[in-house]
CSV table of C-alpha atoms and ligand atoms in Angstrom, one decimal:
chain,number,residue,atom,x,y,z
A,1474,MET,CA,-16.4,1.4,-24.1
A,1475,PRO,CA,-12.7,1.5,-25.1
A,1476,THR,CA,-11.1,-1.7,-26.2
A,1477,PHE,CA,-8.2,-2.8,-23.9
A,1478,ARG,CA,-5.1,-3.5,-25.9
A,1479,PRO,CA,-2.5,-4.7,-23.4
A,1480,ALA,CA,0.5,-4.5,-25.8
A,1481,THR,CA,0.0,-0.8,-26.5
A,1482,TRP,CA,-1.8,0.4,-23.3
A,1483,GLU,CA,0.2,2.8,-21.1
A,1484,LEU,CA,-0.5,5.0,-18.2
A,1485,ARG,CA,1.4,8.3,-18.5
A,1486,VAL,CA,2.5,10.6,-15.8
A,1487,MET,CA,3.1,14.0,-17.4
A,1488,GLY,CA,3.1,17.7,-16.9
A,1489,ALA,CA,5.1,19.2,-14.0
A,1490,THR,CA,7.0,16.0,-13.0
A,1491,ALA,CA,10.1,16.3,-10.7
A,1492,SER,CA,12.4,15.0,-13.5
A,1493,GLY,CA,10.8,17.1,-16.2
A,1494,GLU,CA,10.3,13.9,-18.2
A,1495,GLN,CA,7.1,11.9,-18.8
A,1496,HIS,CA,6.9,8.5,-17.0
A,1497,ARG,CA,5.1,5.7,-18.9
A,1498,PHE,CA,3.9,2.6,-17.2
A,1499,THR,CA,3.3,-0.4,-19.5
A,1500,TRP,CA,0.5,-2.8,-18.6
A,1501,PRO,CA,3.0,-5.4,-17.2
A,1502,GLU,CA,4.6,-2.7,-15.1
A,1503,PHE,CA,1.4,-1.1,-13.8
A,1504,SER,CA,-0.4,-4.4,-13.1
A,1505,ALA,CA,2.6,-5.6,-11.0
A,1506,LEU,CA,2.6,-2.6,-8.6
A,1507,PRO,CA,1.7,-3.4,-5.0
A,1508,ARG,CA,-2.1,-3.1,-4.3
A,1509,THR,CA,-4.2,-2.2,-1.3
A,1510,THR,CA,-7.9,-2.3,-0.7
A,1511,VAL,CA,-10.3,0.5,0.5
A,1512,MET,CA,-13.9,0.0,1.7
A,1513,ALA,CA,-15.9,3.1,0.6
A,1514,ASP,CA,-19.3,4.4,-0.5
A,1515,PHE,CA,-19.6,6.0,-3.9
A,1516,HIS,CA,-21.8,9.1,-4.4
A,1517,CYS,CA,-23.1,10.4,-7.8
A,1518,VAL,CA,-24.2,14.0,-8.2
A,1519,THR,CA,-27.5,12.7,-9.7
A,1520,LYS,CA,-28.4,11.5,-6.2
A,1521,PHE,CA,-27.7,7.8,-6.1
A,1522,SER,CA,-25.1,6.3,-3.9
A,1523,VAL,CA,-23.5,2.8,-3.9
A,1524,MET,CA,-22.6,1.7,-0.4
A,1525,GLY,CA,-19.8,-0.6,0.8
A,1526,ASN,CA,-17.6,-1.1,-2.3
A,1527,GLU,CA,-14.3,-2.9,-1.8
A,1528,TRP,CA,-12.0,-1.2,-4.2
A,1529,GLY,CA,-8.6,-2.9,-4.9
A,1530,GLY,CA,-5.8,-1.1,-6.6
A,1531,VAL,CA,-2.6,1.0,-6.5
A,1532,SER,CA,-2.4,3.9,-4.1
A,1533,THR,CA,-1.5,7.4,-5.4
A,1534,ALA,CA,1.4,7.3,-3.0
A,1535,THR,CA,2.9,4.3,-4.9
A,1536,LEU,CA,2.6,6.1,-8.2
A,1537,MET,CA,4.0,9.3,-6.8
A,1538,GLU,CA,7.1,7.5,-5.4
A,1539,ILE,CA,7.9,6.2,-8.9
A,1540,ALA,CA,7.0,9.4,-10.7
A,1541,PRO,CA,7.0,12.3,-8.3
A,1542,PRO,CA,5.7,15.8,-9.0
A,1543,ALA,CA,7.8,18.9,-9.1
A,1544,PRO,CA,7.7,21.1,-6.0
A,1545,GLY,CA,4.7,23.5,-6.3
A,1546,VAL,CA,2.3,21.0,-7.9
A,1547,LYS,CA,-1.1,21.6,-6.2
A,1548,HIS,CA,-3.5,20.2,-8.7
A,1549,VAL,CA,-3.8,17.0,-10.8
A,1550,MET,CA,-5.7,16.3,-14.0
A,1551,ILE,CA,-6.8,12.7,-14.4
A,1552,TRP,CA,-7.3,11.7,-18.1
A,1553,GLY,CA,-9.4,8.9,-19.4
A,1554,GLU,CA,-9.7,7.3,-22.9
A,1555,TYR,CA,-11.3,9.6,-25.5
A,1556,GLY,CA,-10.3,12.7,-23.6
A,1557,TYR,CA,-12.6,12.6,-20.6
A,1558,SER,CA,-10.9,14.4,-17.7
A,1559,ALA,CA,-11.4,15.5,-14.1
A,1560,ASN,CA,-9.2,17.8,-12.0
A,1561,VAL,CA,-8.6,17.3,-8.3
A,1562,ARG,CA,-6.6,19.1,-5.8
A,1563,MET,CA,-3.3,17.4,-4.8
A,1564,SER,CA,-4.7,17.2,-1.2
A,1565,ASP,CA,-7.6,15.1,-2.6
A,1566,PHE,CA,-5.3,13.0,-4.8
A,1567,THR,CA,-3.1,12.1,-1.9
A,1568,ARG,CA,-5.8,11.0,0.4
A,1569,PRO,CA,-5.3,7.3,1.4
A,1570,GLU,CA,-8.6,6.3,0.0
A,1571,THR,CA,-7.9,7.7,-3.5
A,1572,LEU,CA,-6.9,4.7,-5.6
A,1573,PHE,CA,-6.1,3.5,-9.1
A,1574,VAL,CA,-8.6,0.7,-9.1
A,1575,LEU,CA,-8.2,-2.6,-10.8
A,1576,GLU,CA,-10.6,-4.7,-8.7
A,1577,LEU,CA,-14.1,-4.3,-7.3
A,1578,ASP,CA,-15.2,-6.8,-4.6
A,1579,GLU,CA,-12.2,-9.0,-5.4
A,1580,LYS,CA,-12.9,-9.3,-9.1
A,1581,PRO,CA,-11.3,-7.3,-12.0
A,1582,ILE,CA,-13.4,-4.2,-12.5
A,1583,SER,CA,-15.9,-4.6,-15.4
A,1584,ALA,CA,-15.5,-3.0,-18.8
A,1585,GLU,CA,-18.5,-0.7,-18.1
A,1586,ARG,CA,-17.0,0.4,-14.9
A,1587,GLY,CA,-13.5,1.2,-16.1
A,1588,PHE,CA,-11.5,-1.9,-17.0
A,1589,PRO,CA,-8.5,-2.2,-16.8
A,1590,VAL,CA,-7.9,0.8,-14.5
A,1591,ARG,CA,-10.0,3.5,-13.2
A,1592,MET,CA,-9.6,6.3,-10.6
A,1593,VAL,CA,-11.7,6.2,-7.5
A,1594,VAL,CA,-11.9,9.3,-5.3
A,1595,PRO,CA,-14.6,8.1,-3.0
A,1596,HIS,CA,-14.8,11.3,-0.9
A,1597,LEU,CA,-15.8,13.4,-3.9
A,1598,TYR,CA,-18.7,13.2,-6.4
A,1599,ALA,CA,-18.3,10.3,-8.8
A,1600,TRP,CA,-17.6,12.3,-11.9
A,1601,LYS,CA,-14.1,12.8,-10.4
A,1602,SER,CA,-13.6,9.0,-10.5
A,1603,VAL,CA,-12.3,8.8,-14.1
A,1604,LYS,CA,-12.9,5.4,-15.8
A,1605,TRP,CA,-10.4,3.9,-18.3
A,1606,VAL,CA,-7.7,6.1,-16.9
A,1607,ARG,CA,-4.6,6.7,-19.2
A,1608,ALA,CA,-2.8,9.7,-17.8
A,1609,VAL,CA,-2.1,11.8,-14.7
A,1610,GLU,CA,-1.0,15.4,-15.4
A,1611,TYR,CA,0.7,17.3,-12.6
A,1612,MET,CA,-0.3,20.9,-12.7
A,1613,LEU,CA,1.2,24.1,-11.2
A,1614,GLU,CA,-2.1,26.0,-11.9
A,1615,ASP,CA,-5.6,24.6,-11.6
A,1616,ARG,CA,-7.6,23.9,-14.8
A,1617,ARG,CA,-11.1,22.5,-15.2
A,1618,GLY,CA,-11.8,19.0,-16.4
A,1619,PHE,CA,-14.7,17.8,-18.6
A,1620,TRP,CA,-17.6,18.4,-16.3
A,1621,GLU,CA,-16.0,21.2,-14.3
A,1622,GLU,CA,-15.8,23.1,-17.6
A,1623,ARG,CA,-19.5,22.5,-18.2
A,1624,GLY,CA,-20.8,23.9,-14.9
A,1625,TYR,CA,-20.1,21.4,-12.3
A,1626,HIS,CA,-18.3,22.2,-9.1
A,1627,ASN,CA,-14.5,22.4,-9.1
A,1628,ILE,CA,-14.1,20.6,-5.8
A,1629,ALA,CA,-17.2,18.4,-5.6
A,1630,ASP,CA,-17.5,17.5,-1.9
A,1631,PRO,CA,-20.8,15.5,-1.6
A,1632,TRP,CA,-21.1,16.3,2.1
A,1633,ARG,CA,-21.2,20.0,1.3
A,1634,GLU,CA,-23.4,19.3,-1.8
A,1635,GLN,CA,-20.9,21.1,-4.0
A,1636,ARG,CA,-22.7,20.2,-7.3
A,1637,TYR,CA,-22.5,23.3,-9.5
A,1638,SER,CA,-19.8,25.9,-10.3
A,1639,TYR,CA,-22.2,28.8,-9.3
A,1640,GLN,CA,-21.9,27.5,-5.7
A,1641,GLU,CA,-18.1,27.9,-5.7
A,1642,GLU,CA,-16.6,30.3,-3.2
A,1643,PRO,CA,-13.8,32.6,-4.3
A,1644,GLY,CA,-10.6,30.5,-4.4
A,1645,GLU,CA,-12.4,27.2,-4.9
A,1646,GLY,CA,-11.8,27.2,-8.7
A,1647,PRO,CA,-9.9,28.8,-11.6
A,1648,PRO,CA,-11.8,31.7,-13.3
B,2567,MTE,N1,-13.8,8.0,-18.6
B,2567,MTE,C1,-15.0,8.3,-18.0
B,2567,MTE,N2,-15.0,8.2,-16.7
B,2567,MTE,C2,-16.1,8.6,-16.0
B,2567,MTE,C3,-17.3,9.0,-16.7
B,2567,MTE,C4,-17.2,9.1,-18.1
B,2567,MTE,O1,-18.1,9.5,-18.8
B,2567,MTE,N3,-16.0,8.7,-18.7
B,2567,MTE,N4,-18.4,9.4,-16.0
B,2567,MTE,C5,-18.3,9.7,-14.6
B,2567,MTE,C6,-19.5,9.8,-13.9
B,2567,MTE,S1,-20.5,11.2,-14.2
B,2567,MTE,C7,-19.9,8.9,-12.9
B,2567,MTE,S2,-21.3,9.1,-12.0
B,2567,MTE,C8,-19.1,7.7,-12.7
B,2567,MTE,C9,-19.9,6.4,-12.8
B,2567,MTE,O2,-19.2,5.3,-12.4
B,2567,MTE,P1,-19.8,3.8,-12.5
B,2567,MTE,O3,-20.0,3.5,-13.9
B,2567,MTE,O4,-18.8,3.0,-11.8
B,2567,MTE,O5,-21.1,3.9,-11.7
B,2567,MTE,O6,-18.0,7.6,-13.6
B,2567,MTE,C10,-17.3,8.8,-13.9
B,2567,MTE,N5,-16.2,8.5,-14.7
B,2568,MO,MO1,-22.3,11.1,-12.7
């Protein structure tokens, strides 16, 4: 687990931003952003689910107001500490239940589960929910993240059991 160093921690918004510049949130800035809560189940591709989690955190809409993408951005790479990553479509990133989570069930999220901030994309398989998140990269073209490069499905809808890349239909992922 990464050590949290509040003095040097930052969350970067990079890639195809509207301004062409990176945006960096410091810990005091990010932790002061307005928060909402989402009640959602959590589905892992290895076939366990955790029901009824109350996630508390910052909506992707709030982040995108402060650091908007350039026109034409259709994909987002979420980066965690040590280079873990997961790509999501912009349409999944902007869903109201997709959150930068700081709290679970009204307590700060634990170190094991992503403290201080993790992504939660509850409507997709849990490998898309990057823990210890440090950057958001706006992308004009889709690119595969850590597990997507290693044979997992580019989209990862649990209701369609989109587990592996061999199940992808044309257009569901980059070559
Ligand atoms: N940074 C990072 N995030 C990650 C992972 C990881 O290895 N590193 N594993 C993913 C996988 S495969 C799952 S199933 C969930 C597990 O989340 P949990 O620890 O809250 O159950 O985190 C996801 N996020
Ligand atoms: Mo997983």
